[in-house]
Amino acid sequence: VFVTSDFPSENPRKQTRNYSYTRPLALIMKKTLFILILGLTFYNCKKELKNQNEKVEIKAEKSETKKELKFSLYNSTEFELRNITVGLPYTSLTYDKLEKQSQTEWTNVKSAYHYGFVRFYDIKNRKYYIQPIDYVGETPFEKGELKFLIKDIDSINQRFELDFEYKNN
C-alpha cells in the first residue's frame, strides 16, 4: 500500500513545462530599474512644479501687501535720557541720548507690541528699565506708526511709566 503525503515537498509533481519557473535576474533588475527611474522622474517633476507655484504665490503676496511699521520713542519727561535700548521682536534699537520733551526719528521695524523692553540711564547714571515677561496672547502691530511714550519718571524708586500711541495708516 502506497500512502501519499499531504505536503507538496514530500510528494513532488512532474514538470510539464519546457521553460524555467523563474525569470532571469537581468530581466527582473531591468524592469525594477525602469520603474524606479520612472517613479523618481515623476516625483522630481511634481516637486519642481510645487516649488514654482510657491515662488509665484510669495512674489504675488509681497507685491500686494506692503506691510510697514514705523517706530519712534518719545520722552515726555523733564529729564534727559542716555544710553537708551528698546527691545522689539526681531529688533533692538539703541539711542545715545534723548532730550526732554523730544522724540527719536521714525525707524522701520518688522513688528512690535504695545509694550516692550526699554532701558535707559538718567544724567546721574541711574538705571531704569521695563522687562516684559512674554507676549502670549498679544497681537503684534505690523503696519502703521507706533510710538512708545516715556512718562512719569520716579527717580527715588528708579521707575517710569511706559505708554504708547498707535496710528494705523
PDB file of C-alpha atoms in Angstrom:
ATOM      1  CA  VAL A   1       0.000   0.000   0.000  1.00  0.00           C
ATOM      2  CA  PHE A   2       1.394   3.372  -1.017  1.00  0.00           C
ATOM      3  CA  VAL A   3       0.280   6.377   1.064  1.00  0.00           C
ATOM      4  CA  THR A   4       0.646   9.842  -0.453  1.00  0.00           C
ATOM      5  CA  SER A   5       1.615  12.759   1.703  1.00  0.00           C
ATOM      6  CA  ASP A   6      -0.360  15.973   2.014  1.00  0.00           C
ATOM      7  CA  PHE A   7       2.850  18.023   1.850  1.00  0.00           C
ATOM      8  CA  PRO A   8       3.943  19.021  -1.689  1.00  0.00           C
ATOM      9  CA  SER A   9       7.623  18.860  -0.825  1.00  0.00           C
ATOM     10  CA  GLU A  10       7.224  15.197   0.060  1.00  0.00           C
ATOM     11  CA  ASN A  11       5.121  14.448  -2.987  1.00  0.00           C
ATOM     12  CA  PRO A  12       6.832  16.205  -5.920  1.00  0.00           C
ATOM     13  CA  ARG A  13       4.879  16.771  -9.123  1.00  0.00           C
ATOM     14  CA  LYS A  14       6.144  16.061 -12.560  1.00  0.00           C
ATOM     15  CA  GLN A  15       7.301  19.069 -14.514  1.00  0.00           C
ATOM     16  CA  THR A  16       5.319  19.551 -17.700  1.00  0.00           C
ATOM     17  CA  ARG A  17       6.691  22.944 -18.820  1.00  0.00           C
ATOM     18  CA  ASN A  18       9.635  23.270 -21.176  1.00  0.00           C
ATOM     19  CA  TYR A  19      10.849  26.573 -19.582  1.00  0.00           C
ATOM     20  CA  SER A  20      12.063  27.536 -16.140  1.00  0.00           C
ATOM     21  CA  TYR A  21       9.725  28.620 -13.400  1.00  0.00           C
ATOM     22  CA  THR A  22      11.701  31.776 -12.641  1.00  0.00           C
ATOM     23  CA  ARG A  23      12.684  34.751 -14.776  1.00  0.00           C
ATOM     24  CA  PRO A  24      16.343  35.606 -15.285  1.00  0.00           C
ATOM     25  CA  LEU A  25      17.768  38.097 -12.776  1.00  0.00           C
ATOM     26  CA  ALA A  26      18.795  40.527 -15.538  1.00  0.00           C
ATOM     27  CA  LEU A  27      15.184  40.809 -16.739  1.00  0.00           C
ATOM     28  CA  ILE A  28      13.894  41.391 -13.183  1.00  0.00           C
ATOM     29  CA  MET A  29      16.546  44.056 -12.499  1.00  0.00           C
ATOM     30  CA  LYS A  30      15.885  45.807 -15.820  1.00  0.00           C
ATOM     31  CA  LYS A  31      12.162  46.189 -15.085  1.00  0.00           C
ATOM     32  CA  THR A  32      12.804  47.231 -11.463  1.00  0.00           C
ATOM     33  CA  LEU A  33      15.341  49.835 -12.557  1.00  0.00           C
ATOM     34  CA  PHE A  34      12.946  51.191 -15.192  1.00  0.00           C
ATOM     35  CA  ILE A  35      10.115  51.535 -12.634  1.00  0.00           C
ATOM     36  CA  LEU A  36      12.456  53.189 -10.119  1.00  0.00           C
ATOM     37  CA  ILE A  37      13.746  55.745 -12.658  1.00  0.00           C
ATOM     38  CA  LEU A  38      10.216  56.479 -13.862  1.00  0.00           C
ATOM     39  CA  GLY A  39       8.993  56.981 -10.276  1.00  0.00           C
ATOM     40  CA  LEU A  40      11.863  59.319  -9.380  1.00  0.00           C
ATOM     41  CA  THR A  41      11.288  61.357 -12.539  1.00  0.00           C
ATOM     42  CA  PHE A  42       7.613  61.882 -11.714  1.00  0.00           C
ATOM     43  CA  TYR A  43       8.432  62.699  -8.097  1.00  0.00           C
ATOM     44  CA  ASN A  44      11.020  65.343  -9.080  1.00  0.00           C
ATOM     45  CA  CYS A  45       8.704  66.899 -11.664  1.00  0.00           C
ATOM     46  CA  LYS A  46       5.908  67.154  -9.098  1.00  0.00           C
ATOM     47  CA  LYS A  47       8.285  68.660  -6.521  1.00  0.00           C
ATOM     48  CA  GLU A  48       9.645  71.181  -9.044  1.00  0.00           C
ATOM     49  CA  LEU A  49       6.138  72.277 -10.060  1.00  0.00           C
ATOM     50  CA  LYS A  50       5.164  72.690  -6.403  1.00  0.00           C
ATOM     51  CA  ASN A  51       8.260  74.866  -5.749  1.00  0.00           C
ATOM     52  CA  GLN A  52       7.463  77.037  -8.794  1.00  0.00           C
ATOM     53  CA  ASN A  53       3.892  77.554  -7.550  1.00  0.00           C
ATOM     54  CA  GLU A  54       5.153  78.559  -4.081  1.00  0.00           C
ATOM     55  CA  LYS A  55       7.571  81.094  -5.613  1.00  0.00           C
ATOM     56  CA  VAL A  56       4.767  82.657  -7.646  1.00  0.00           C
ATOM     57  CA  GLU A  57       2.495  82.909  -4.582  1.00  0.00           C
ATOM     58  CA  ILE A  58       5.241  84.512  -2.459  1.00  0.00           C
ATOM     59  CA  LYS A  59       6.027  87.117  -5.139  1.00  0.00           C
ATOM     60  CA  ALA A  60       2.351  87.975  -5.509  1.00  0.00           C
ATOM     61  CA  GLU A  61       1.908  88.311  -1.737  1.00  0.00           C
ATOM     62  CA  LYS A  62       4.881  90.656  -1.381  1.00  0.00           C
ATOM     63  CA  SER A  63       3.733  92.945  -4.161  1.00  0.00           C
ATOM     64  CA  GLU A  64       0.106  93.073  -2.976  1.00  0.00           C
ATOM     65  CA  THR A  65       0.631  93.725   0.733  1.00  0.00           C
ATOM     66  CA  LYS A  66       3.488  96.007   1.661  1.00  0.00           C
ATOM     67  CA  LYS A  67       3.396  95.938   5.425  1.00  0.00           C
ATOM     68  CA  GLU A  68       5.466  98.564   7.139  1.00  0.00           C
ATOM     69  CA  LEU A  69       5.587  99.567  10.776  1.00  0.00           C
ATOM     70  CA  LYS A  70       7.324 102.756  11.810  1.00  0.00           C
ATOM     71  CA  PHE A  71       8.564 103.075  15.386  1.00  0.00           C
ATOM     72  CA  SER A  72       9.596 106.076  17.460  1.00  0.00           C
ATOM     73  CA  LEU A  73      10.358 106.802  21.121  1.00  0.00           C
ATOM     74  CA  TYR A  74       9.115 109.963  22.851  1.00  0.00           C
ATOM     75  CA  ASN A  75      10.496 111.401  26.080  1.00  0.00           C
ATOM     76  CA  SER A  76       7.638 113.344  27.682  1.00  0.00           C
ATOM     77  CA  THR A  77       9.551 113.909  30.940  1.00  0.00           C
ATOM     78  CA  GLU A  78      11.698 116.780  32.231  1.00  0.00           C
ATOM     79  CA  PHE A  79      14.809 114.552  32.277  1.00  0.00           C
ATOM     80  CA  GLU A  80      17.434 113.889  29.647  1.00  0.00           C
ATOM     81  CA  LEU A  81      17.730 110.148  28.933  1.00  0.00           C
ATOM     82  CA  ARG A  82      21.002 108.450  27.969  1.00  0.00           C
ATOM     83  CA  ASN A  83      22.160 105.047  26.686  1.00  0.00           C
ATOM     84  CA  ILE A  84      18.654 104.011  25.638  1.00  0.00           C
ATOM     85  CA  THR A  85      17.863 100.480  24.466  1.00  0.00           C
ATOM     86  CA  VAL A  86      14.468  99.414  23.129  1.00  0.00           C
ATOM     87  CA  GLY A  87      13.882  95.702  22.540  1.00  0.00           C
ATOM     88  CA  LEU A  88      11.247  94.771  19.959  1.00  0.00           C
ATOM     89  CA  PRO A  89      10.630  91.401  18.309  1.00  0.00           C
ATOM     90  CA  TYR A  90      13.459  90.752  15.798  1.00  0.00           C
ATOM     91  CA  THR A  91      14.950  94.201  16.535  1.00  0.00           C
ATOM     92  CA  SER A  92      16.960  96.018  19.175  1.00  0.00           C
ATOM     93  CA  LEU A  93      17.205  99.795  18.861  1.00  0.00           C
ATOM     94  CA  THR A  94      19.785 101.921  20.671  1.00  0.00           C
ATOM     95  CA  TYR A  95      19.985 105.675  21.104  1.00  0.00           C
ATOM     96  CA  ASP A  96      22.807 107.684  22.704  1.00  0.00           C
ATOM     97  CA  LYS A  97      20.529 110.249  24.287  1.00  0.00           C
ATOM     98  CA  LEU A  98      17.054 111.718  24.119  1.00  0.00           C
ATOM     99  CA  GLU A  99      16.453 115.260  25.295  1.00  0.00           C
ATOM    100  CA  LYS A 100      13.440 116.134  27.464  1.00  0.00           C
ATOM    101  CA  GLN A 101      10.197 116.612  25.537  1.00  0.00           C
ATOM    102  CA  SER A 102      11.729 115.199  22.322  1.00  0.00           C
ATOM    103  CA  GLN A 103      11.258 112.249  20.008  1.00  0.00           C
ATOM    104  CA  THR A 104      13.551 109.924  18.041  1.00  0.00           C
ATOM    105  CA  GLU A 105      13.317 109.676  14.285  1.00  0.00           C
ATOM    106  CA  TRP A 106      10.926 107.101  12.829  1.00  0.00           C
ATOM    107  CA  THR A 107      12.511 103.705  12.207  1.00  0.00           C
ATOM    108  CA  ASN A 108      11.069 100.882  10.103  1.00  0.00           C
ATOM    109  CA  VAL A 109      10.664  97.654  12.093  1.00  0.00           C
ATOM    110  CA  LYS A 110       9.132  94.293  11.230  1.00  0.00           C
ATOM    111  CA  SER A 111       6.646  94.196  14.117  1.00  0.00           C
ATOM    112  CA  ALA A 112       6.143  95.398  17.676  1.00  0.00           C
ATOM    113  CA  TYR A 113       3.764  95.034  20.588  1.00  0.00           C
ATOM    114  CA  HIS A 114       2.159  97.890  22.527  1.00  0.00           C
ATOM    115  CA  TYR A 115       4.904  97.435  25.125  1.00  0.00           C
ATOM    116  CA  GLY A 116       8.444  96.120  25.100  1.00  0.00           C
ATOM    117  CA  PHE A 117      11.834  96.119  26.756  1.00  0.00           C
ATOM    118  CA  VAL A 118      13.023  99.657  27.492  1.00  0.00           C
ATOM    119  CA  ARG A 119      16.185 100.568  29.403  1.00  0.00           C
ATOM    120  CA  PHE A 120      17.860 103.930  29.877  1.00  0.00           C
ATOM    121  CA  TYR A 121      20.025 105.920  32.307  1.00  0.00           C
ATOM    122  CA  ASP A 122      19.444 109.402  33.690  1.00  0.00           C
ATOM    123  CA  ILE A 123      22.024 112.180  33.940  1.00  0.00           C
ATOM    124  CA  LYS A 124      23.206 110.787  37.325  1.00  0.00           C
ATOM    125  CA  ASN A 125      23.740 107.370  35.685  1.00  0.00           C
ATOM    126  CA  ARG A 126      20.796 105.719  37.478  1.00  0.00           C
ATOM    127  CA  LYS A 127      19.371 102.767  35.568  1.00  0.00           C
ATOM    128  CA  TYR A 128      15.653 102.493  34.672  1.00  0.00           C
ATOM    129  CA  TYR A 129      14.106  99.583  32.807  1.00  0.00           C
ATOM    130  CA  ILE A 130      10.943  97.640  31.991  1.00  0.00           C
ATOM    131  CA  GLN A 131      11.271  93.957  31.097  1.00  0.00           C
ATOM    132  CA  PRO A 132       8.143  92.220  29.705  1.00  0.00           C
ATOM    133  CA  ILE A 133       7.749  88.577  30.694  1.00  0.00           C
ATOM    134  CA  ASP A 134       6.213  87.412  27.407  1.00  0.00           C
ATOM    135  CA  TYR A 135       3.780  88.375  24.663  1.00  0.00           C
ATOM    136  CA  VAL A 136       1.467  85.333  24.907  1.00  0.00           C
ATOM    137  CA  GLY A 137      -1.990  86.180  23.620  1.00  0.00           C
ATOM    138  CA  GLU A 138      -0.857  89.562  22.261  1.00  0.00           C
ATOM    139  CA  THR A 139      -1.230  90.559  18.614  1.00  0.00           C
ATOM    140  CA  PRO A 140       1.749  92.472  17.209  1.00  0.00           C
ATOM    141  CA  PHE A 141       1.423  95.633  15.169  1.00  0.00           C
ATOM    142  CA  GLU A 142       2.845  95.144  11.681  1.00  0.00           C
ATOM    143  CA  LYS A 143       1.639  98.228   9.824  1.00  0.00           C
ATOM    144  CA  GLY A 144       1.233 101.875  10.771  1.00  0.00           C
ATOM    145  CA  GLU A 145       3.042 104.047  13.312  1.00  0.00           C
ATOM    146  CA  LEU A 146       3.828 103.031  16.893  1.00  0.00           C
ATOM    147  CA  LYS A 147       5.280 105.465  19.404  1.00  0.00           C
ATOM    148  CA  PHE A 148       6.428 104.487  22.912  1.00  0.00           C
ATOM    149  CA  LEU A 149       5.962 107.311  25.420  1.00  0.00           C
ATOM    150  CA  ILE A 150       8.230 107.514  28.467  1.00  0.00           C
ATOM    151  CA  LYS A 151       6.290 109.273  31.222  1.00  0.00           C
ATOM    152  CA  ASP A 152       6.394 109.991  34.943  1.00  0.00           C
ATOM    153  CA  ILE A 153       9.934 109.101  35.991  1.00  0.00           C
ATOM    154  CA  ASP A 154      10.283 108.306  39.704  1.00  0.00           C
ATOM    155  CA  SER A 155      13.992 108.879  40.370  1.00  0.00           C
ATOM    156  CA  ILE A 156      13.772 107.701  44.009  1.00  0.00           C
ATOM    157  CA  ASN A 157      12.445 104.214  43.121  1.00  0.00           C
ATOM    158  CA  GLN A 158      14.014 104.250  39.635  1.00  0.00           C
ATOM    159  CA  ARG A 159      10.690 103.574  37.895  1.00  0.00           C
ATOM    160  CA  PHE A 160       8.829 105.101  34.999  1.00  0.00           C
ATOM    161  CA  GLU A 161       5.582 104.709  33.098  1.00  0.00           C
ATOM    162  CA  LEU A 162       5.602 103.452  29.533  1.00  0.00           C
ATOM    163  CA  ASP A 163       2.633 104.285  27.334  1.00  0.00           C
ATOM    164  CA  PHE A 164       2.052 104.068  23.601  1.00  0.00           C
ATOM    165  CA  GLU A 165       0.311 105.758  20.674  1.00  0.00           C
ATOM    166  CA  TYR A 166      -0.636 103.796  17.578  1.00  0.00           C
ATOM    167  CA  LYS A 167      -1.919 105.029  14.220  1.00  0.00           C
ATOM    168  CA  ASN A 168      -2.907 102.549  11.534  1.00  0.00           C
ATOM    169  CA  ASN A 169      -2.279 104.098   8.112  1.00  0.00           C
TER     170      ASN A 169
END
